[in-house]
Amino acid sequence: MLLTNYQTDSFYDEMFSPEGGIRQSYHILKSRIERMDDKELFRRKTSAEKALLSLGITFNVYGDDEEEERIMPFDIIPRIVTAHEWRKLEEGLKQRIRALNLFIQDVYGDEKIVRDGVVPAEILHSSTGYLKECKGIVPPKGTWIHITGTDLVRDGEGRMLVLEDNLRCPSGVSYVLENREVMKKTFPELFASLSVRPIYDYPIRLRGMLERVSGKPNPSIAVLTPGIYNSAYYEHSFLASRMGVPLVEGTDLLVKDDYLFMRTTRGLRQVDVLYRRIDDIFMDPKVFRKDSLLGVPGIFEAFKKGNVALANAPGTGVADDKVIYSFVPEIIKYYLGEDAIIPNVPTYLCSREKDLSYVRENIGNLVVKAANGAGGYGMIIGPTASRKEQQEFLAKIDADPRNYIAQPVLSLSRVPTLVEDKLEGRHVDLRPFILYGEDIYVMPGGLTRVALRKGSLVVNSSQGGGSKDTWVMGQE
Amino acid sequence: MLSRVAESVYWMNRYMERAENYSRFLDVNFQLSLDLNEDANRQWMPLVYTTGDNELFTKKYSHPTKENVIHFMSLDAENPNSIVNCVLRARENARTIRENISTPMWEVINEFYLNFKARKKFEESDMPGIVEFFKSIRNQCLLFYGCQEATISHDEVWHFALLGRLLERADKTTRILDMKYFILLPSHEEAGATLDLLQWLSLLKSASAHEMFNRFYTRITPKNIAQFLILDKLFPRAIRFCLNRTFDSLKILSGTEKDSYANEVERRVGLLLSEMNYASIEEIFGSGMHEYLDRLQIRLNGIATELDETYFRN
């Protein structure tokens, strides 16, 4: 019933082929949905959302007093990825992370890639994520990016592309794990028949990876949060809890003789590994932002001396820069001698004269983003912006061309989503989480974010986006 | 454990205990007001005195009517100690230490807060459901304690939780007893009359102590009640009981033997406890009960301050 009037319109639909046939991976789900009456799905969705609220699985919205905590709207129709497709994505993500790690090591080392003319020096050094203080550092095991959340999208032709890299503090993994728990209650019978690959071991793997970084047999680990008003506070607390390590705030920590300690009821206790969930520049007021109250004075020196391991290492933000992102295919080629398995979205750099004039002519068909923007802020979607907004944005670009990139408006793929009492197609992206330890682990699945407003392409939770569970099938 | 976590778990429990006590005070006073047909508003202001928030109250409200006092003590967002604020702060504390408490415990406190958040104001028309309302608050607090007792390890976290609960409870019991000083000083013709008895009875009920009192005493007299609520060794709201348990937890936390002390907070609790172990109610009445309770409150505050210094300010 729910699916009889479903329209794919002209979009790539994850569940239906253009001719209206069902894709192989969705067969079982479809017949399950068809056996439900119209209200049943909705009831299950409501009870799933109530459970999330009760558990306090919320995120905070800035500048909204009345309702500062919200649950991320959760849709119970999963996104299903075939085993075959996943194998390729997994390989592509590993390749990308390996190359980016080598890149970061190089830019804080000899800068060979600059000398060989692959990435221009002025672009590298003008990146806000590039921390000159990191020059000469080699973090433990040479690993800079321990945890990554890479955003993938599928375009109108069905190709998977990398939209951006999140190397500093990627968030959302707690929703992935909690959504899965809810889905296991909602569709228990489907898990067995699709042999959905499990993800519950992520916190265990995360802990194992962090232990390894310290090089000690029984290291003391902590998760650093900016505090309960941070939008991802729930996640910080969730991960600390699942790993069985303390969740600390800046004020719980202090540096003495270049070692990091936390304040306990029995005095100071040393910290060997810190999974930090605050941005680079807030980490140490002695070195970076002087006004930061979130960080720990002296922690950077302790890190440099190898007395505490930080995950991710400071300085990794350089690769989050969307201008640097546009060079990733070349970066992969340069360090690994391979072609990128997952391509980038075509990207125009406003700092390039030729690209900029193209952007000027075509802003109505482009998405323009700040190089260091996040959360759907600092961007313009050409086709939906007024002429005036476009002009205003062009003026911003002219004032600081280095800080802007443009990409074609992608027609993101859609997944059926429960809207009021029927299913409608809504655009999605996908953020898998990757751990760099002994080897590289890619969580099978990830956070599928969904733009809940009809026609919207913006999936960020701060902009009213929701989430779906992602099922990677264990067999074809 | 982190000092901040110890502090949060302590305050989470203090606030829950406070919310529970307030709901009991309000409930008992409400029921009492139904028995005292005339002049029913007369006994609401003493309740505000009991909480120590009388200045704020008189600044905000012109009359201590039933509605005003109930609103002030339960829903008023500007009263830092109103039940809604206690629940809010207990939950904020819980949020900052979630990895140290169990999911069931967090769910109890989170749902408590979510249910409460919707209520904004008290009207005369809310009165029919008010007894149920107070009861549900008490029940949610008790559910919280039960959940805490049954689902978290009885390690340091647990002992800091107990300390918060016990110190708050001891403080509130001194305040309940002191209520008699503020309200219940009867005029000559009323002394010993029905009204007086009713008031003493309500005092016992405010401490949920009515049945237990009856098991040990045959007559409701001021002296018996004071003896029970101050000096009883086994009743959980009696001040001596609370201090006894406080002492036990402190000993476990510091690992020192019974006849010595590791820090100032232990010394103070030990000192007060040994005085109470050998106190007599005659002596307390002789020196003036209000003055005695006053000194007790000051010493309890001193204990809380020393606890803070010893464990939370590292």
Coordinates of C-alpha atoms in Angstrom, one line a residue, chain B residues 19 23 37 56 110 128 134-135 156-157 167 169 188 204 207 218 236 259-260 267 279 283:
Chain B
A19 CA 13.0 17.6 45.2
S23 CA 7.2 17.4 47.4
N37 CA -10.8 25.0 57.5
L56 CA 13.1 35.7 47.4
N110 CA 15.7 12.0 31.9
P128 CA -7.7 18.3 42.4
F134 CA 3.3 15.3 44.6
K135 CA 3.1 11.6 44.9
E156 CA 33.4 5.4 45.0
V157 CA 30.7 6.8 42.7
L167 CA 23.8 15.3 54.0
R169 CA 18.4 14.6 54.2
H188 CA -1.8 29.6 74.9
L204 CA 6.0 13.5 61.4
A207 CA 9.4 13.1 57.3
T218 CA 2.9 5.3 72.2
P236 CA 16.6 6.6 57.8
D259 CA 39.2 5.6 65.4
S260 CA 41.3 7.9 63.3
R267 CA 37.1 14.7 61.8
A279 CA 23.2 13.3 73.6
E283 CA 19.5 18.4 77.3

